Amino acid sequence: MSHDTDVGTNGEGSPTTDSRDGAPTGLRARLVGLWTLLHREILRYVRRPRNTFLPPMITNVLYFTVFGVVLGERISGNDPNAFGGAGYILFILPGLVVLGMISNAFENASFSIFHGRWNEYIHEVLTSPLSHTEMVLAYVAASSLRGIVVGAIIWGVGLVFTPVTVANPFYLAAFMLVIPTLFAAFGVIGGLWARDFDYLTVMNQFIIRPLVFFGAVFYPLSALSGIWRQVTLLNPMVYMVNGVRYGVIPEAVAVPPNRSLLVLTGLTVAVVALDVELVRRGYGLVD
Amino acid sequence: MTAPAIRARNLRKNYGDVQALDGLDLTVERGEFFGLLGPNGAGKTTFINTLVGLVHKDGGDAEVFGFDVEADYREARDRIGLAPQEFNVDRFFPIIEVLEHKAGYHGIGSKEARRRAEDALKTVGIWDKRDTRFDWLSGGMKRRFVLARALVSNPDLLILDEPTAGVDVQLRHDLWDIINRMNDAGTTILLTTHYIEEAERLCDRVAIMDSGSKVEVAAPDDLMARGTDTIDLGLADPPRTAPRLDVDGVTDVTVTDDGLSVTAAGGSQTAPELVRVLERQGHHVTSLDIRRASLEEVFVDLTRDDREYAEVSA
């Protein structure tokens, strides 16, 4: 980086210390590097709200209008306790928040990495002194943030249609943090694995969305019986949707949130660790 | 003892059956302007990509300023500025922001990164395009920008992979000036090029690579001295057949319209003896012109010889 200072060497010519200002071994420089990639990743979607924030807003207005306003009363029938005493719009709101967060967090990480690979500009990052962990943390954090922002937008749209009272703010915040982070971490794997843009579409449309739609977003678990209830309980999305729902209508939740939160947190740590290992090995990145 | 800018030992890389690097040994000293020549597929870009982390080596060692390119990858990469042959630039941001990001990845704070980005754009002469995205630049500007990106971290080692490929003469000279100034300021330069004139003109030493290993390394003048020169001799009475010339270094003699054309190693040393032998044989030498072997001819000879040897061995 500079010519006026030199690499310290021992008698055999191998490096011992690095005394240069701004060298990557300094904590400040490491944080600057991490922040730069994180900032770059955030700017990429913040500057394109029509592509990133407007579509989920419009989609959810349609969901609330069709499922909530038009069909909601018919689904609820005359049972005041049908959805834990909440209206149908409030019941589906957490599920739609989860769907929006997951889709956007996953899509952001997978697209950003794959697009960078496709056009090879990810080489700017790969040839930089950023550590493998810093690279992964920046991509995951930026993508998770996009998921959280989209989740907040969907809450905002929901508030137009129904009043919302937060019953368990800790659980609400915790699930809204861990769910998009987990799927941002999955998105990194998707971005490394994809060989063309079709792969991204397949992952989002044919794996994530069906799981969410069958994850008790639009119906309570109590509406299912026998084998279907057992099968549904194998779907990890059920625990995510229930976790966020527990934050606003705990009466409508059949699955306790603590174990779900613990498992999701552990899974997130494991998937981020896998991301770091894949990047370290250069999977999909290095010849 | 100070570690060299680059040290590669027995470096190997396979792509299936293709041996891209085949036990490459190479040392580039600090402050050198070093050229890497070789035909397509010789392994030049694979070697560069190994240094910057875009290729995992299969064996051997590679160090940059004493830092192993895999074990100490952060320290090694922090010292390198790379201008690749292919355009691999972030398309989402104006070019000045791309440079700020690149500086930031090297741990340079935002104000200093901005200053360096501005300096780099001014240095390569595209300051007025700072708010333009890369895709909207002309071909020559893109080439300038890639150099600016390599400069923005103020690297100790500047790696230029075909930096003047496809650019016009004026731009080529502009880029040469910039690179030379960097080298004068102490930056080590590793240059790959297909323009032999470029290596001849700029480099302190050149390595000729072929089939993944080093064929030769020397100063351009030394390499050219090893080549075969052509000595054109004007004779008052040109012979019909080539005379026998028993002079060390002479490899071929042909008759021309006004005399002889003699090919010989070390033309300037051979010429006086050549004239004496011809005078003794009764010829009157009226003119003498020595055409030195170009680096290009030496390059072709060396890489051709290597291939012929490989074919014979196979």
Coordinates of C-alpha atoms in Angstrom, one line a residue, chain B residues 79-303:
Chain B
R79 CA 0.4 -5.4 -1.4
I80 CA -0.9 -6.2 -4.8
G81 CA -2.7 -4.0 -7.4
L82 CA -4.0 -6.0 -10.3
A83 CA -5.1 -4.8 -13.7
P84 CA -6.4 -8.0 -15.3
Q85 CA -6.8 -8.6 -19.0
E86 CA -10.6 -9.2 -18.7
F87 CA -12.8 -6.4 -17.5
N88 CA -14.2 -7.5 -14.1
V89 CA -15.5 -4.2 -12.8
D90 CA -18.6 -3.6 -10.6
R91 CA -21.3 -2.4 -12.9
F92 CA -23.7 -1.1 -10.2
F93 CA -21.8 2.0 -9.2
P94 CA -20.2 5.0 -10.8
I95 CA -16.5 4.4 -11.4
I96 CA -15.3 6.8 -8.6
E97 CA -17.4 4.8 -6.1
V98 CA -15.9 1.5 -7.4
L99 CA -12.5 2.9 -6.7
E100 CA -13.6 4.1 -3.2
H101 CA -14.8 0.6 -2.5
K102 CA -11.6 -1.0 -3.7
A103 CA -9.6 1.3 -1.4
G104 CA -12.0 0.6 1.5
Y105 CA -11.4 -3.1 1.1
H106 CA -7.7 -2.3 1.8
G107 CA -8.6 -0.7 5.0
I108 CA -8.4 2.9 3.8
G109 CA -11.0 5.2 5.5
S110 CA -13.6 7.0 3.4
K111 CA -12.0 10.5 3.2
E112 CA -8.7 9.1 2.2
A113 CA -10.3 6.6 -0.2
R114 CA -12.1 9.5 -1.9
R115 CA -8.9 11.4 -2.3
R116 CA -7.1 8.4 -3.7
A117 CA -10.0 7.6 -6.0
E118 CA -9.8 11.2 -7.4
D119 CA -6.1 11.0 -7.7
A120 CA -6.2 7.7 -9.6
L121 CA -8.8 9.0 -12.0
K122 CA -6.8 12.1 -12.7
T123 CA -3.6 10.0 -13.1
V124 CA -5.2 7.9 -15.9
G125 CA -7.0 10.9 -17.4
I126 CA -10.6 10.0 -16.9
W127 CA -11.5 12.3 -14.1
D128 CA -14.4 13.9 -16.0
K129 CA -16.0 10.4 -16.3
R130 CA -16.0 9.9 -12.5
D131 CA -19.8 9.7 -12.2
T132 CA -20.2 7.4 -15.2
R133 CA -20.7 3.6 -14.8
F134 CA -18.1 1.3 -16.3
D135 CA -20.3 0.0 -19.1
W136 CA -20.7 3.5 -20.5
L137 CA -16.9 4.0 -20.9
S138 CA -15.2 3.6 -24.3
G139 CA -12.8 0.7 -24.7
G140 CA -9.7 2.9 -24.1
M141 CA -11.3 4.5 -21.0
K142 CA -12.1 1.0 -19.7
R143 CA -8.4 0.1 -20.0
R144 CA -7.4 3.3 -18.2
F145 CA -10.0 2.6 -15.4
V146 CA -8.7 -0.9 -14.8
L147 CA -5.2 0.6 -14.3
A148 CA -6.7 3.3 -11.9
R149 CA -8.3 0.5 -9.9
A150 CA -5.0 -1.2 -9.6
L151 CA -3.3 2.0 -8.4
V152 CA -5.9 3.2 -5.9
S153 CA -4.5 1.1 -3.0
N154 CA -1.0 2.4 -3.8
P155 CA 0.3 -1.2 -4.2
D156 CA 3.9 -2.3 -3.7
L157 CA 3.4 -4.8 -6.5
L158 CA 1.5 -3.8 -9.6
I159 CA 0.5 -6.7 -11.8
L160 CA -0.6 -5.8 -15.3
D161 CA -2.0 -8.6 -17.5
E162 CA -1.9 -7.4 -21.1
P163 CA -2.6 -3.8 -20.1
T164 CA -2.3 -2.4 -23.6
A165 CA -4.2 -5.2 -25.4
G166 CA -6.3 -3.6 -28.2
V167 CA -5.5 0.0 -27.4
D168 CA -4.3 2.7 -29.8
V169 CA -0.7 3.9 -30.0
Q170 CA -1.4 7.1 -28.1
L171 CA -3.0 5.4 -25.2
R172 CA -0.3 2.7 -25.1
H173 CA 2.3 5.4 -24.7
D174 CA 0.2 7.1 -22.0
L175 CA -0.1 3.9 -20.1
W176 CA 3.6 3.2 -20.4
D177 CA 4.3 6.7 -18.9
I178 CA 2.1 6.0 -15.9
I179 CA 3.6 2.6 -15.4
N180 CA 7.1 3.9 -15.7
R181 CA 6.4 6.6 -13.1
M182 CA 5.1 4.0 -10.7
N183 CA 8.2 1.9 -11.2
D184 CA 10.4 5.0 -10.7
A185 CA 8.6 5.6 -7.4
G186 CA 9.6 2.1 -6.2
T187 CA 6.7 0.0 -7.2
T188 CA 7.5 -3.5 -8.5
I189 CA 5.9 -4.2 -11.8
L190 CA 5.0 -7.6 -13.2
L191 CA 3.8 -7.2 -16.8
T192 CA 2.5 -9.8 -19.2
T193 CA 2.3 -8.8 -22.8
H194 CA 2.1 -10.1 -26.3
Y195 CA 3.7 -6.9 -27.6
I196 CA 7.4 -7.9 -27.5
E197 CA 8.3 -4.3 -28.2
E198 CA 6.6 -3.3 -25.0
A199 CA 8.7 -5.8 -22.9
E200 CA 11.9 -4.7 -24.8
R201 CA 11.2 -1.1 -24.0
L202 CA 10.0 -1.3 -20.5
C203 CA 11.4 -4.3 -18.6
D204 CA 14.5 -4.7 -16.6
R205 CA 14.2 -8.5 -17.0
V206 CA 11.9 -10.8 -18.8
A207 CA 10.9 -14.4 -18.3
I208 CA 9.8 -16.4 -21.2
M209 CA 7.2 -19.0 -20.2
D210 CA 6.0 -22.0 -22.2
S211 CA 3.8 -24.9 -21.2
G212 CA 3.6 -23.8 -17.6
S213 CA 7.2 -23.4 -16.8
K214 CA 10.0 -20.9 -17.3
V215 CA 12.1 -21.3 -20.4
E216 CA 14.5 -18.4 -19.9
V217 CA 14.9 -15.3 -17.8
A218 CA 17.3 -12.5 -18.5
A219 CA 17.5 -8.8 -19.4
P220 CA 16.0 -8.1 -22.8
D221 CA 19.5 -7.0 -24.2
D222 CA 21.1 -10.3 -22.9
L223 CA 18.4 -12.3 -24.5
M224 CA 18.8 -10.5 -27.8
A225 CA 22.5 -11.0 -27.6
R226 CA 21.9 -14.7 -27.5
G227 CA 19.8 -14.5 -30.7
T228 CA 20.9 -15.0 -34.3
D229 CA 21.9 -11.7 -36.0
T230 CA 21.8 -11.1 -39.7
I231 CA 24.9 -9.6 -41.4
D232 CA 24.4 -8.1 -44.9
L233 CA 27.6 -7.8 -46.8
G234 CA 27.9 -5.9 -50.0
L235 CA 30.5 -7.4 -52.4
A236 CA 32.1 -5.7 -55.4
D237 CA 31.7 -9.0 -57.3
P238 CA 28.9 -11.1 -55.8
P239 CA 29.6 -14.9 -56.2
R240 CA 27.1 -17.2 -57.8
T241 CA 27.3 -19.7 -54.9
A242 CA 27.7 -19.2 -51.2
P243 CA 31.4 -19.4 -50.2
R244 CA 32.5 -21.5 -47.3
L245 CA 33.0 -19.2 -44.3
D246 CA 34.8 -21.0 -41.5
V247 CA 34.0 -18.4 -38.8
D248 CA 32.8 -19.2 -35.3
G249 CA 29.1 -18.4 -34.8
V250 CA 28.1 -18.4 -38.5
T251 CA 25.1 -20.6 -39.0
D252 CA 24.0 -19.8 -42.6
V253 CA 25.2 -18.0 -45.7
T254 CA 23.1 -17.1 -48.6
V255 CA 23.8 -15.1 -51.8
T256 CA 21.9 -11.9 -52.4
D257 CA 21.8 -9.6 -55.4
D258 CA 24.6 -7.4 -54.2
G259 CA 26.6 -9.8 -51.9
L260 CA 25.9 -12.2 -49.1
S261 CA 23.5 -12.5 -46.1
V262 CA 25.1 -14.2 -43.2
T263 CA 23.3 -15.3 -40.1
A264 CA 25.5 -15.6 -37.0
A265 CA 25.2 -15.5 -33.2
G266 CA 26.7 -12.3 -31.8
G267 CA 26.8 -10.4 -35.1
S268 CA 29.0 -7.5 -34.0
Q269 CA 31.7 -9.8 -32.7
T270 CA 31.6 -12.0 -35.8
A271 CA 31.6 -9.3 -38.4
P272 CA 35.3 -8.2 -38.4
E273 CA 36.5 -11.9 -38.7
L274 CA 33.9 -12.4 -41.4
V275 CA 35.3 -9.4 -43.4
R276 CA 38.9 -10.7 -43.0
V277 CA 38.0 -14.2 -44.2
L278 CA 36.1 -12.8 -47.2
E279 CA 39.0 -10.5 -48.1
R280 CA 41.4 -13.4 -47.9
Q281 CA 39.2 -15.3 -50.3
G282 CA 39.6 -12.4 -52.8
H283 CA 36.2 -10.7 -52.2
H284 CA 36.0 -6.9 -51.8
V285 CA 33.6 -5.9 -49.2
T286 CA 31.8 -2.7 -50.1
S287 CA 29.2 -2.4 -47.3
L288 CA 28.3 -4.0 -44.1
D289 CA 25.0 -3.9 -42.1
I290 CA 24.3 -5.8 -38.9
R291 CA 20.6 -6.4 -38.1
R292 CA 20.3 -7.5 -34.5
A293 CA 17.9 -10.3 -33.5
S294 CA 14.8 -8.8 -32.1
L295 CA 13.4 -10.0 -28.8
E296 CA 10.5 -11.3 -30.8
E297 CA 12.7 -13.5 -32.9
V298 CA 14.4 -14.8 -29.7
F299 CA 11.1 -15.4 -28.2
V300 CA 9.9 -17.4 -31.2
D301 CA 13.1 -19.4 -31.3
L302 CA 12.9 -20.2 -27.6
T303 CA 9.3 -21.2 -27.5

